[in-house]
Coordinates of C-alpha atoms in Angstrom, one line a residue:
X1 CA 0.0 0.0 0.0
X2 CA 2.8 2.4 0.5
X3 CA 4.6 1.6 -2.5
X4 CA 0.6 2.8 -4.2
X5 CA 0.8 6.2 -2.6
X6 CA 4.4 6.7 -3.6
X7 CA 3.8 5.9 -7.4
X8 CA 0.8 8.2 -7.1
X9 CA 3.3 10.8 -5.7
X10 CA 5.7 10.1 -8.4
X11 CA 3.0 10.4 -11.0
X12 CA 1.7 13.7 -9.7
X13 CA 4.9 14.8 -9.5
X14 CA 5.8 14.3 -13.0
X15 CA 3.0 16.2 -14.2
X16 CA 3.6 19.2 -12.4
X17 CA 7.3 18.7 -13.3
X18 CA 5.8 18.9 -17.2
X19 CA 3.0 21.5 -16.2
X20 CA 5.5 23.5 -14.7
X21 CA 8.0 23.3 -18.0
X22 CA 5.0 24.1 -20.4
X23 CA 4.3 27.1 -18.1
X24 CA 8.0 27.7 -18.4
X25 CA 7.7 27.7 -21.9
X26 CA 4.7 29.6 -22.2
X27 CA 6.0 32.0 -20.0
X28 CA 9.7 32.4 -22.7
X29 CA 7.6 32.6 -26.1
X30 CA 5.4 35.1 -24.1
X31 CA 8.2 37.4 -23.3
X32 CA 10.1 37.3 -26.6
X33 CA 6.4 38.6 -28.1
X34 CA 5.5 42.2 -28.0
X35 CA 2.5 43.3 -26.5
X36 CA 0.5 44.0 -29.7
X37 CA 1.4 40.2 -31.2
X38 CA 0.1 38.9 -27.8
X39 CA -2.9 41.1 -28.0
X40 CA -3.8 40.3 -31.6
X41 CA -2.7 36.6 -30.8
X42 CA -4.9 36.3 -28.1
X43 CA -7.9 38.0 -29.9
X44 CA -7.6 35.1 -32.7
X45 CA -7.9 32.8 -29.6
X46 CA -11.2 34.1 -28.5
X47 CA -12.6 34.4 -31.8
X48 CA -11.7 31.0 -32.2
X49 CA -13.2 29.8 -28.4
X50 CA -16.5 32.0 -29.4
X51 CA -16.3 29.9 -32.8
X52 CA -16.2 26.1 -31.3
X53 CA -18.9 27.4 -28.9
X54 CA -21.3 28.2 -31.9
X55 CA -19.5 25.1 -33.7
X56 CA -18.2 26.5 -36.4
X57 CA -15.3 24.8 -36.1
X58 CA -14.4 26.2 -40.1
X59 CA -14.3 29.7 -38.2
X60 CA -12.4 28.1 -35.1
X61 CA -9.3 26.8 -37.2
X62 CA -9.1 29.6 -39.4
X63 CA -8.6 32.2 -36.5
X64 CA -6.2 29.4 -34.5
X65 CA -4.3 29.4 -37.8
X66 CA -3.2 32.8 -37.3
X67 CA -3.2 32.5 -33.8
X68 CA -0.8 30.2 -34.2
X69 CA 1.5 32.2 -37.0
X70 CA 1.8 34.7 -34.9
X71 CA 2.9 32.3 -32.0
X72 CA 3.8 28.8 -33.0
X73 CA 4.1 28.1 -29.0
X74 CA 0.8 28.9 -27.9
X75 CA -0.3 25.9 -26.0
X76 CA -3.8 26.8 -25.6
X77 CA -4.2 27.3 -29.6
X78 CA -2.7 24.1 -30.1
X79 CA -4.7 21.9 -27.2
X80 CA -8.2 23.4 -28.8
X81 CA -6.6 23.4 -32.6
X82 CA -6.3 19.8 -32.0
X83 CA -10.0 19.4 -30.7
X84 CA -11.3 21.3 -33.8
X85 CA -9.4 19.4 -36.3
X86 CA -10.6 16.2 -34.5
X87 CA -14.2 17.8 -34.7
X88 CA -13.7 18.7 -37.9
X89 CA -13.1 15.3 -39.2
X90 CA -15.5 13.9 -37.3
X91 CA -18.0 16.4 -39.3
X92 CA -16.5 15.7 -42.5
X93 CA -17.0 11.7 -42.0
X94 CA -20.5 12.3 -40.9
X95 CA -20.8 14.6 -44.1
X96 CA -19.5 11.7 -46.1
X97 CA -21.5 9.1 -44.8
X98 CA -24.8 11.3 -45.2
X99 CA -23.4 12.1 -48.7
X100 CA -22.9 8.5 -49.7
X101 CA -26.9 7.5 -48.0
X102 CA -27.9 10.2 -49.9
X103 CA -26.2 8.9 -53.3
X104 CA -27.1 5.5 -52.1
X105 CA -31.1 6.6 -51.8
X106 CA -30.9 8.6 -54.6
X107 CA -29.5 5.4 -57.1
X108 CA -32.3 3.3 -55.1
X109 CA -34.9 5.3 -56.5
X110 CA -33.3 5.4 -60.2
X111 CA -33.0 1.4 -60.2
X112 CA -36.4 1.4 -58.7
X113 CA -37.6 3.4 -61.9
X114 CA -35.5 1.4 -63.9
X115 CA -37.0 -2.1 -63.1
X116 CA -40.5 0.0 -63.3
X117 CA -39.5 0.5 -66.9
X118 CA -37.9 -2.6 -67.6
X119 CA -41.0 -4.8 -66.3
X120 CA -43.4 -2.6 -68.5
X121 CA -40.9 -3.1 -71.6
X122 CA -40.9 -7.1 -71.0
X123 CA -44.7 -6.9 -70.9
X124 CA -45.0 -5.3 -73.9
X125 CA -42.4 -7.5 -75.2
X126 CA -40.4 -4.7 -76.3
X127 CA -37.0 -6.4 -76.6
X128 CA -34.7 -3.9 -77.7
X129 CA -35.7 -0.9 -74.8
X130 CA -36.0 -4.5 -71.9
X131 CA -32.1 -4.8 -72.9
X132 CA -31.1 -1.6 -72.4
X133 CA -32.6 -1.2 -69.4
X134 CA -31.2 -4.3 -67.9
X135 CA -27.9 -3.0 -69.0
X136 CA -28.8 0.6 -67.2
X137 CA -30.0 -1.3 -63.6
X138 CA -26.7 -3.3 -63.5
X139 CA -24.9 -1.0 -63.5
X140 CA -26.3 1.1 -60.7
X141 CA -26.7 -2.1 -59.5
X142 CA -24.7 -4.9 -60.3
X143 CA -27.0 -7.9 -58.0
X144 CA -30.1 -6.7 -59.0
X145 CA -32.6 -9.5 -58.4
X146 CA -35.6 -8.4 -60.2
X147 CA -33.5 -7.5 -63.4
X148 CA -32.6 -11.5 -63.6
X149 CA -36.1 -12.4 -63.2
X150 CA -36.8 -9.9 -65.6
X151 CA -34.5 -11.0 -68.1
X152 CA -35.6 -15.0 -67.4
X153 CA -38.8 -14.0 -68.1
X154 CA -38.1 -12.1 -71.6
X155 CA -35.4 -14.8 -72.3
X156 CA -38.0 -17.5 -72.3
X157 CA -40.5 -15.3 -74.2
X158 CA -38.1 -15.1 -76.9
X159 CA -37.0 -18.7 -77.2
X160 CA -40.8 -19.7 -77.2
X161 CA -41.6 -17.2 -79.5
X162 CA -38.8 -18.2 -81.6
X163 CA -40.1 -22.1 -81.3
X164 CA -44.0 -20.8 -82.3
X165 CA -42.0 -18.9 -85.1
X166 CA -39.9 -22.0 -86.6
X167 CA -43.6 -24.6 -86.1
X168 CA -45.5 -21.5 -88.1
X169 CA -43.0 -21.5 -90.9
X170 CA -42.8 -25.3 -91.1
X171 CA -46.8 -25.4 -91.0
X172 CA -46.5 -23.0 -93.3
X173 CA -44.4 -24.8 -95.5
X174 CA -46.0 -28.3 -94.8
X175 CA -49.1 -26.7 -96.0
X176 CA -47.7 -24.9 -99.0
X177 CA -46.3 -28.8 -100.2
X178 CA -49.8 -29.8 -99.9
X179 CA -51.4 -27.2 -101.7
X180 CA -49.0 -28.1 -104.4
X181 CA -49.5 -31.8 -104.5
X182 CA -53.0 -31.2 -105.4
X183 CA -52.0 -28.7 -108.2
X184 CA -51.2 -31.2 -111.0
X185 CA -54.7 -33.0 -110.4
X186 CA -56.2 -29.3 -110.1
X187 CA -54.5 -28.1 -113.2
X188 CA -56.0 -31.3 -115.2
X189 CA -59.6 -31.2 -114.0
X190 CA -60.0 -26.9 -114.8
X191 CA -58.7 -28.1 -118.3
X192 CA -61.2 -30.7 -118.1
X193 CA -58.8 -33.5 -118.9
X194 CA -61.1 -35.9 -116.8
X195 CA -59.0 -38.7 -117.6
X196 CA -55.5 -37.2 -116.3
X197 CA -57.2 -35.6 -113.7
X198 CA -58.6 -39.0 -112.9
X199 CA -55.4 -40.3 -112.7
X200 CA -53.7 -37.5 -110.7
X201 CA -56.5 -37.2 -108.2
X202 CA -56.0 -40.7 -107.3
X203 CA -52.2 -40.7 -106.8
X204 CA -53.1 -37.3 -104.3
X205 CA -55.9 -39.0 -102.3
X206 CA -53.0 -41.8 -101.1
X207 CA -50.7 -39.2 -99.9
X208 CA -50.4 -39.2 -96.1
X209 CA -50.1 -36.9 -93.9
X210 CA -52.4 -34.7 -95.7
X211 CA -54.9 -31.7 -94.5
X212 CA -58.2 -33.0 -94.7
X213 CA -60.0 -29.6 -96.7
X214 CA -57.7 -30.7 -99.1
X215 CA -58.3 -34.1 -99.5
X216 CA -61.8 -33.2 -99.5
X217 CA -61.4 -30.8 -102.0
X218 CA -59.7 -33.7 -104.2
X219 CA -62.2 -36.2 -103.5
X220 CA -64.8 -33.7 -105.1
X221 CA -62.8 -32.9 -108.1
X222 CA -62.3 -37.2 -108.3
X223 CA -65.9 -37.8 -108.3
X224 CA -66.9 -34.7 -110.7
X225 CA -64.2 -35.6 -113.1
X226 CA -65.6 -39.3 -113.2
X227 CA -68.8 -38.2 -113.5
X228 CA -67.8 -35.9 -116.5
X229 CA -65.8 -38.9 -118.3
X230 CA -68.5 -41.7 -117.8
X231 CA -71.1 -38.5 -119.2
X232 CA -68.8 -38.6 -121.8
X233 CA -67.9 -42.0 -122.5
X234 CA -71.2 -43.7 -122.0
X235 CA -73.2 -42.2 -125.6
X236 CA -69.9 -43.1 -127.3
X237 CA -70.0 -47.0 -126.0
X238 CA -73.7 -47.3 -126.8
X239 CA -73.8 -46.3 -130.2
X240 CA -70.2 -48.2 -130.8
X241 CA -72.6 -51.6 -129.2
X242 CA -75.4 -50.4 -131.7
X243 CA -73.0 -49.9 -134.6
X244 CA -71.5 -53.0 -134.1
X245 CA -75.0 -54.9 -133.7
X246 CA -75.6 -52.9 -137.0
X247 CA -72.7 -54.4 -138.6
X248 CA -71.1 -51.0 -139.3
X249 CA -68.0 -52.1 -138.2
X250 CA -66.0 -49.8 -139.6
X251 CA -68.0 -46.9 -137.7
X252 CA -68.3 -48.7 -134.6
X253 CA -64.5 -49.0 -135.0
X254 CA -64.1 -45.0 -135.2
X255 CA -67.0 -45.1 -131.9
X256 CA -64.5 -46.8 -129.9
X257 CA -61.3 -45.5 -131.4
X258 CA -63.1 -41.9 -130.3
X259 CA -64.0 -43.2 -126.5
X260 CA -60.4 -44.4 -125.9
X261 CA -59.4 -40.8 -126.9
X262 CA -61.1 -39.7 -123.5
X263 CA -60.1 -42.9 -121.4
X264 CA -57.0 -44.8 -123.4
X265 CA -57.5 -47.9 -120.6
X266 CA -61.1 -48.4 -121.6
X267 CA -60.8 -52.2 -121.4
X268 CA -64.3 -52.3 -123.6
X269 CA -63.2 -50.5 -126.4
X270 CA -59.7 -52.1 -126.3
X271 CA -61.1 -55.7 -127.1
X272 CA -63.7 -54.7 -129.2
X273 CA -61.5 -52.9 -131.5
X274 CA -59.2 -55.7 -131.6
X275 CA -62.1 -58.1 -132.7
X276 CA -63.3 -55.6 -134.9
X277 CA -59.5 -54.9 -136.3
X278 CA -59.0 -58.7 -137.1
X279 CA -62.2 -58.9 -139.0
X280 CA -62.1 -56.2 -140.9
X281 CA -58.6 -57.2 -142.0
X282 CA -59.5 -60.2 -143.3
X283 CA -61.7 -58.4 -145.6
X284 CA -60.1 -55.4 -146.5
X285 CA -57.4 -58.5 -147.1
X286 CA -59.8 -60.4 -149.5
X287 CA -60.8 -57.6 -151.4
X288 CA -57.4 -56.0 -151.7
X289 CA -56.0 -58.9 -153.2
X290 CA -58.8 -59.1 -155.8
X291 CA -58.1 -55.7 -156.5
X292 CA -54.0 -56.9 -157.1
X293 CA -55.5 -59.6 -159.7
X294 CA -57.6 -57.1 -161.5
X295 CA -54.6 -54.9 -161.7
X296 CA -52.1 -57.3 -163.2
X297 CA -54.8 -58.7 -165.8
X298 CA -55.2 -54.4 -166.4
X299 CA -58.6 -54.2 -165.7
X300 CA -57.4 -50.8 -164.0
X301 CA -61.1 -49.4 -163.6
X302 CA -62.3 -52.9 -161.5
X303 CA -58.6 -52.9 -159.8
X304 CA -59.8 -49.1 -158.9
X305 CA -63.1 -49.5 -157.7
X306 CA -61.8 -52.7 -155.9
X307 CA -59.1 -50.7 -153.7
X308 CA -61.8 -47.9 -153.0
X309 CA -63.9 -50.8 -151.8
X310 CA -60.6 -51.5 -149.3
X311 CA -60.8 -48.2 -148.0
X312 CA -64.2 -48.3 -146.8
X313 CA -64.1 -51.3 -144.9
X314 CA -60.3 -50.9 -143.5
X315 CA -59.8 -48.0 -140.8
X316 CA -57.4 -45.6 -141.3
X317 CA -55.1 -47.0 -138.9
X318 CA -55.2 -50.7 -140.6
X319 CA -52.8 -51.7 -142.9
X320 CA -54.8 -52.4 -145.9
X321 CA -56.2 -48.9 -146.0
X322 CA -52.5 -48.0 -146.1
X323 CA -51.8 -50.1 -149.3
X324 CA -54.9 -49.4 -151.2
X325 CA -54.4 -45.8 -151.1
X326 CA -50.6 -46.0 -152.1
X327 CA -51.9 -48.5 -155.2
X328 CA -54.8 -45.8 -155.9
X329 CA -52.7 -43.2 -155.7
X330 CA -50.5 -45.0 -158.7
X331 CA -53.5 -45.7 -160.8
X332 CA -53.9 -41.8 -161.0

């Protein structure tokens, strides 16, 4: 306990030691100042006490300043310079910091108008403005969450927008091959080429996948253009039949040579004119060689009349018809 209360001695008695040297000091700056100095010295000092009392410490350290050039010593100056410069920077972080919640408030708001913007842009789809505000909000604010959202959401619009874009166009193009398939069959039956069309019509109605107004469309156009040839066809089979019953083969030849001109795979008219061929060649044959004898004995006028006879029993298309109008032509 005794050695406490002689280091609390020693300590007191240290500061008065400095106290006293400070005072000592004071007291030598003091006298190598002239009275007016001091006067004007200590003048600054009030103005700068008065100053820190109304805290305007900007005041305060301007007057200590020239307190202080006019007496670099003055340990009063320097004690309360201290505390103003100390105040002073305690001002001008408190300044800062208010400065920087202000700038920090003020940005808030500008993102907060920013993502306003930006939301209304992606609902309207508007993807050039969207982007350039997303680019505006990151960089006020770099970790902006509703900007990613944002973006997310117009990203996806895009890519599914893109997807409904690329099914249109192939729809679009499935249908156009369609459309086109039908156009050869379509073509034929406006010409009225029931036949062809027929034939065209049929080859579309097995196509698969096909739209069904289409193959409606062709199966209407099928049945019409069948309708048209059998309209067609029909008169020209009955009177071939009633030629033939007739024995006007010949005609009823032409009948059928003129059906299979509107259906060539008339199966009817086919055999028929076969038959009809072989029979008439046989006697377009007989005669033609009677009208060979009659020429070589020169009985030119019976050889004549005979090879006329050929013509109008042969067809065109048959041989003999051929060679009895080559020999008339000679006779000439």
């Amino acid at each position: 306990r005794q050695m406490c209360i002689r280091d609390r001695v020693k300590t007191t008695s240290k500061k008065q030691v400095a106290k006293a040297k400070d005072d000592k000091k004071a007291e030598q700056a003091k006298s190598k100042l002239g009275p007016e100095i001091i006067a004007e010295r200590d003048s600054y000092y009030q103005l700068a006490k008065t100053a820190v009392d109304n805290r305007d410490f900007e005041a305060a350290s301007f007057n200590l300043d020239k307190a202080l050039a006019l007496d670099p010593d003055f340990l009063q100056a320097k004690q309360l310079s201290k505390v103003v410069k100390n105040s002073l920077a305690k001002i001008s972080e408190l300044n800062e910091e208010k400065r920087r919640e202000e700038e920090a408030e003020k940005r808030r708001k500008e993102v907060a108008d920013l993502v306003k913007r930006a939301t209304d842009a992606v609902k309207d789809r508007n993807i050039e403005l969207s982007r350039k505000l997303f680019q505006q909000i990151k960089i006020k604010d770099p970790r902006n969450f509703d900007v990613t959202a944002l973006e997310a959401e117009l990203e996806g619009w895009i890519v599914q927008r893109n997807k409904e874009k690329l099914e249109k166009a192939q729809d679009e193009a499935e249908r156009k091959k369609m459309v086109s398939q039908l156009q050869p069959g379509k073509a034929l039956f406006l010409k009225e080429d029931w036949y062809s069309a027929i034939g065209e019509l049929e080859k579309f109605m097995k196509i698969k996948p096909m739209d069904e107004d289409l193959l409606k469309e062709g199966a209407e156009m099928l049945k019409k253009s069948k309708e048209n040839l059998n309209s067609v066809i029909a008169p020209l089979l009955g009177k071939a039949r009633s030629l033939k019953e007739g024995e006007d083969l010949k005609a009823a030849y032409q009948t059928y040579s003129e059906a299979l001109q509107y259906d060539p795979s008339l199966i009817e008219a086919l055999n028929e004119m076969a038959q009809i061929d072989s029979t008439l060649t046989l006697r377009s044959k007989r005669v033609y060689r009677e009208a060979i004898i009659s020429e070589s004995l020169g009985l030119y006028e019976e050889a004549k009349s005979k090879y006329q006879e050929v013509q109008q029993i042969a067809p065109k298309e048959n041989e003999y018809y051929r060679k009895a109008t080559e020999r008339l032509e000679s006779l000439l």
